[in-house]
PDB file of C-alpha atoms in Angstrom:
ATOM      1  CA  MET A 150     -19.825 -37.199  -4.600  1.00  0.00           C
ATOM      2  CA  VAL A 151     -18.309 -34.307  -2.670  1.00  0.00           C
ATOM      3  CA  ALA A 152     -14.708 -33.360  -3.433  1.00  0.00           C
ATOM      4  CA  GLU A 153     -12.377 -33.740  -0.496  1.00  0.00           C
ATOM      5  CA  GLN A 154     -11.157 -30.439   0.883  1.00  0.00           C
ATOM      6  CA  VAL A 155      -7.535 -30.206   1.943  1.00  0.00           C
ATOM      7  CA  VAL A 156      -6.458 -27.933   4.765  1.00  0.00           C
ATOM      8  CA  GLU A 157      -3.004 -26.390   4.591  1.00  0.00           C
ATOM      9  CA  HIS A 158      -1.457 -24.703   7.605  1.00  0.00           C
ATOM     10  CA  ARG A 159       1.983 -23.125   7.327  1.00  0.00           C
ATOM     11  CA  ALA A 160       4.148 -20.549   9.108  1.00  0.00           C
ATOM     12  CA  PHE A 161       6.937 -18.265   7.955  1.00  0.00           C
ATOM     13  CA  ASP A 162       9.339 -19.749  10.518  1.00  0.00           C
ATOM     14  CA  ARG A 163       9.769 -22.655   8.029  1.00  0.00           C
ATOM     15  CA  PRO A 164       9.651 -21.051   4.545  1.00  0.00           C
ATOM     16  CA  ASP A 165      10.095 -23.066   1.348  1.00  0.00           C
ATOM     17  CA  GLU A 166      12.567 -20.510  -0.001  1.00  0.00           C
ATOM     18  CA  VAL A 167      14.477 -17.507   1.331  1.00  0.00           C
ATOM     19  CA  ARG A 168      15.992 -14.780  -0.846  1.00  0.00           C
ATOM     20  CA  GLU A 169      18.457 -12.488   0.928  1.00  0.00           C
ATOM     21  CA  PHE A 170      19.499  -9.106  -0.433  1.00  0.00           C
ATOM     22  CA  GLU A 171      21.252  -6.139   1.147  1.00  0.00           C
ATOM     23  CA  ASN A 172      19.107  -4.734   3.992  1.00  0.00           C
ATOM     24  CA  GLY A 173      16.292  -7.188   3.308  1.00  0.00           C
ATOM     25  CA  ARG A 174      14.914 -10.667   3.038  1.00  0.00           C
ATOM     26  CA  LEU A 175      12.040 -12.453   1.304  1.00  0.00           C
ATOM     27  CA  GLU A 176      10.542 -15.640   2.731  1.00  0.00           C
ATOM     28  CA  LEU A 177       8.258 -17.703   0.487  1.00  0.00           C
ATOM     29  CA  LEU A 178       5.577 -20.267   1.279  1.00  0.00           C
ATOM     30  CA  ASN A 179       4.180 -22.384  -1.565  1.00  0.00           C
ATOM     31  CA  MET A 180       0.678 -23.548  -0.741  1.00  0.00           C
ATOM     32  CA  ALA A 181      -2.874 -23.861  -2.068  1.00  0.00           C
ATOM     33  CA  GLY A 182      -1.512 -23.720  -5.618  1.00  0.00           C
ATOM     34  CA  GLY A 183       0.098 -20.324  -5.084  1.00  0.00           C
ATOM     35  CA  THR A 184       2.860 -18.458  -3.301  1.00  0.00           C
ATOM     36  CA  VAL A 185       2.725 -16.007  -0.418  1.00  0.00           C
ATOM     37  CA  GLY A 186       5.756 -14.006   0.628  1.00  0.00           C
ATOM     38  CA  ARG A 187       6.886 -12.115   3.696  1.00  0.00           C
ATOM     39  CA  LEU A 188       9.228  -9.207   2.985  1.00  0.00           C
ATOM     40  CA  ILE A 189      11.383  -7.866   5.801  1.00  0.00           C
ATOM     41  CA  LEU A 190      13.003  -4.567   4.801  1.00  0.00           C
ATOM     42  CA  ARG A 191      15.444  -2.983   7.219  1.00  0.00           C
ATOM     43  CA  PRO A 192      16.099   0.748   7.717  1.00  0.00           C
ATOM     44  CA  GLY A 193      18.158   2.099   4.841  1.00  0.00           C
ATOM     45  CA  TRP A 194      16.655  -0.338   2.311  1.00  0.00           C
ATOM     46  CA  GLN A 195      15.691   1.034  -1.103  1.00  0.00           C
ATOM     47  CA  TRP A 196      14.590  -1.106  -4.049  1.00  0.00           C
ATOM     48  CA  SER A 197      16.665   0.847  -6.603  1.00  0.00           C
ATOM     49  CA  ARG A 198      19.854   0.453  -4.516  1.00  0.00           C
ATOM     50  CA  HIS A 199      19.450  -3.043  -3.103  1.00  0.00           C
ATOM     51  CA  VAL A 200      17.250  -5.094  -5.458  1.00  0.00           C
ATOM     52  CA  ARG A 201      17.675  -3.422  -8.869  1.00  0.00           C
ATOM     53  CA  PRO A 202      21.146  -5.013  -9.294  1.00  0.00           C
ATOM     54  CA  VAL A 203      19.529  -8.442  -8.768  1.00  0.00           C
ATOM     55  CA  ALA A 204      16.428  -7.768 -10.898  1.00  0.00           C
ATOM     56  CA  GLY A 205      18.267  -6.000 -13.703  1.00  0.00           C
ATOM     57  CA  THR A 206      15.347  -3.636 -14.445  1.00  0.00           C
ATOM     58  CA  GLU A 207      15.011   0.142 -14.108  1.00  0.00           C
ATOM     59  CA  TRP A 208      11.887  -0.114 -11.913  1.00  0.00           C
ATOM     60  CA  CYS A 209      10.450  -2.923  -9.819  1.00  0.00           C
ATOM     61  CA  GLU A 210       8.421  -4.926 -12.322  1.00  0.00           C
ATOM     62  CA  ALA A 211       6.743  -7.156  -9.715  1.00  0.00           C
ATOM     63  CA  PRO A 212       3.133  -6.115  -9.078  1.00  0.00           C
ATOM     64  CA  HIS A 213       2.187  -6.496  -5.420  1.00  0.00           C
ATOM     65  CA  PHE A 214      -0.977  -7.137  -3.435  1.00  0.00           C
ATOM     66  CA  GLN A 215       0.250  -6.770   0.110  1.00  0.00           C
ATOM     67  CA  TYR A 216      -0.612  -6.133   3.738  1.00  0.00           C
ATOM     68  CA  GLN A 217       1.826  -4.042   5.792  1.00  0.00           C
ATOM     69  CA  ILE A 218       2.471  -5.240   9.332  1.00  0.00           C
ATOM     70  CA  SER A 219       5.036  -2.687  10.495  1.00  0.00           C
ATOM     71  CA  GLY A 220       7.215   0.275   9.551  1.00  0.00           C
ATOM     72  CA  ARG A 221       6.801   3.089   7.025  1.00  0.00           C
ATOM     73  CA  LEU A 222       7.328   2.617   3.295  1.00  0.00           C
ATOM     74  CA  HIS A 223       7.557   5.371   0.678  1.00  0.00           C
ATOM     75  CA  VAL A 224       6.615   4.347  -2.872  1.00  0.00           C
ATOM     76  CA  ALA A 225       7.457   6.309  -6.038  1.00  0.00           C
ATOM     77  CA  MET A 226       5.702   5.242  -9.247  1.00  0.00           C
ATOM     78  CA  SER A 227       7.295   5.482 -12.687  1.00  0.00           C
ATOM     79  CA  ASP A 228       4.463   7.862 -13.717  1.00  0.00           C
ATOM     80  CA  GLY A 229       5.503  10.350 -10.999  1.00  0.00           C
ATOM     81  CA  GLY A 230       2.922   9.441  -8.332  1.00  0.00           C
ATOM     82  CA  GLU A 231       4.114   8.901  -4.751  1.00  0.00           C
ATOM     83  CA  PHE A 232       2.611   7.769  -1.464  1.00  0.00           C
ATOM     84  CA  GLU A 233       3.605   6.487   1.958  1.00  0.00           C
ATOM     85  CA  SER A 234       2.119   3.457   3.703  1.00  0.00           C
ATOM     86  CA  GLY A 235       2.215   2.199   7.270  1.00  0.00           C
ATOM     87  CA  PRO A 236       0.969  -0.578   9.533  1.00  0.00           C
ATOM     88  CA  GLY A 237      -2.476  -1.833   8.554  1.00  0.00           C
ATOM     89  CA  SER A 238      -2.196  -0.619   4.948  1.00  0.00           C
ATOM     90  CA  VAL A 239      -3.302  -2.878   2.108  1.00  0.00           C
ATOM     91  CA  THR A 240      -1.729  -1.970  -1.230  1.00  0.00           C
ATOM     92  CA  SER A 241      -2.415  -3.114  -4.770  1.00  0.00           C
ATOM     93  CA  LEU A 242       0.714  -1.874  -6.474  1.00  0.00           C
ATOM     94  CA  PRO A 243       1.246  -2.216 -10.245  1.00  0.00           C
ATOM     95  CA  GLN A 244       4.658  -2.810 -11.766  1.00  0.00           C
ATOM     96  CA  GLY A 245       6.887   0.211 -12.382  1.00  0.00           C
ATOM     97  CA  HIS A 246       7.826   1.527  -8.943  1.00  0.00           C
ATOM     98  CA  ASP A 247      10.660   2.183  -6.518  1.00  0.00           C
ATOM     99  CA  ALA A 248      10.271   2.067  -2.725  1.00  0.00           C
ATOM    100  CA  TRP A 249      12.291   2.724   0.409  1.00  0.00           C
ATOM    101  CA  VAL A 250      12.038   2.363   4.165  1.00  0.00           C
ATOM    102  CA  VAL A 251      11.287   5.587   6.041  1.00  0.00           C
ATOM    103  CA  GLY A 252      12.581   5.837   9.597  1.00  0.00           C
ATOM    104  CA  ASP A 253      14.322   3.329  11.830  1.00  0.00           C
ATOM    105  CA  GLU A 254      11.773   0.499  12.038  1.00  0.00           C
ATOM    106  CA  ASP A 255      11.741  -2.631   9.845  1.00  0.00           C
ATOM    107  CA  VAL A 256       8.998  -2.733   7.219  1.00  0.00           C
ATOM    108  CA  VAL A 257       7.279  -6.120   7.232  1.00  0.00           C
ATOM    109  CA  LEU A 258       4.868  -6.932   4.398  1.00  0.00           C
ATOM    110  CA  VAL A 259       2.852 -10.027   3.500  1.00  0.00           C
ATOM    111  CA  ASP A 260       2.528 -10.225  -0.295  1.00  0.00           C
ATOM    112  CA  TRP A 261      -0.060 -12.466  -2.003  1.00  0.00           C
ATOM    113  CA  TYR A 262       0.717 -11.581  -5.591  1.00  0.00           C
ATOM    114  CA  GLY A 263       4.182 -10.378  -6.596  1.00  0.00           C
ATOM    115  CA  ALA A 264       6.454 -12.411  -4.359  1.00  0.00           C
ATOM    116  CA  THR A 265       7.076 -15.301  -6.753  1.00  0.00           C
ATOM    117  CA  ASP A 266       9.573 -13.428  -8.923  1.00  0.00           C
ATOM    118  CA  TYR A 267      10.677 -10.774  -6.420  1.00  0.00           C
ATOM    119  CA  ALA A 268      14.468 -10.415  -6.009  1.00  0.00           C
ATOM    120  CA  LYS A 269      15.022 -13.353  -8.355  1.00  0.00           C
ATOM    121  CA  GLN A 270      18.291 -13.205 -10.235  1.00  0.00           C
ATOM    122  CA  ALA A 271      17.709 -11.813 -13.757  1.00  0.00           C
TER     123      ALA A 271
END
């Protein structure tokens, strides 16, 4: 007997959950036993200014595995490392970081790992 395969097809224009925060938004889709998120971060957004008050932690504690669609993002790690990413970047980012939008274009990211608890009230 062959197990039946189920196809799921979803789009971010109808997310299961939306979390709004100053200068940003997270849209979540729950599917295939997991969660995928789309982060839209507007110019001026910085995790430590706009999400830390919601998260209640010193650093972002959500690990991320994400693909960047647009914009420039600067990431500072708690160990002192820093880097900047742009469109087409794929990042595996451990917990313990801050980040901010560089320039005047929205940063749009698709996150397959850390979105579940991102910007969730502490």
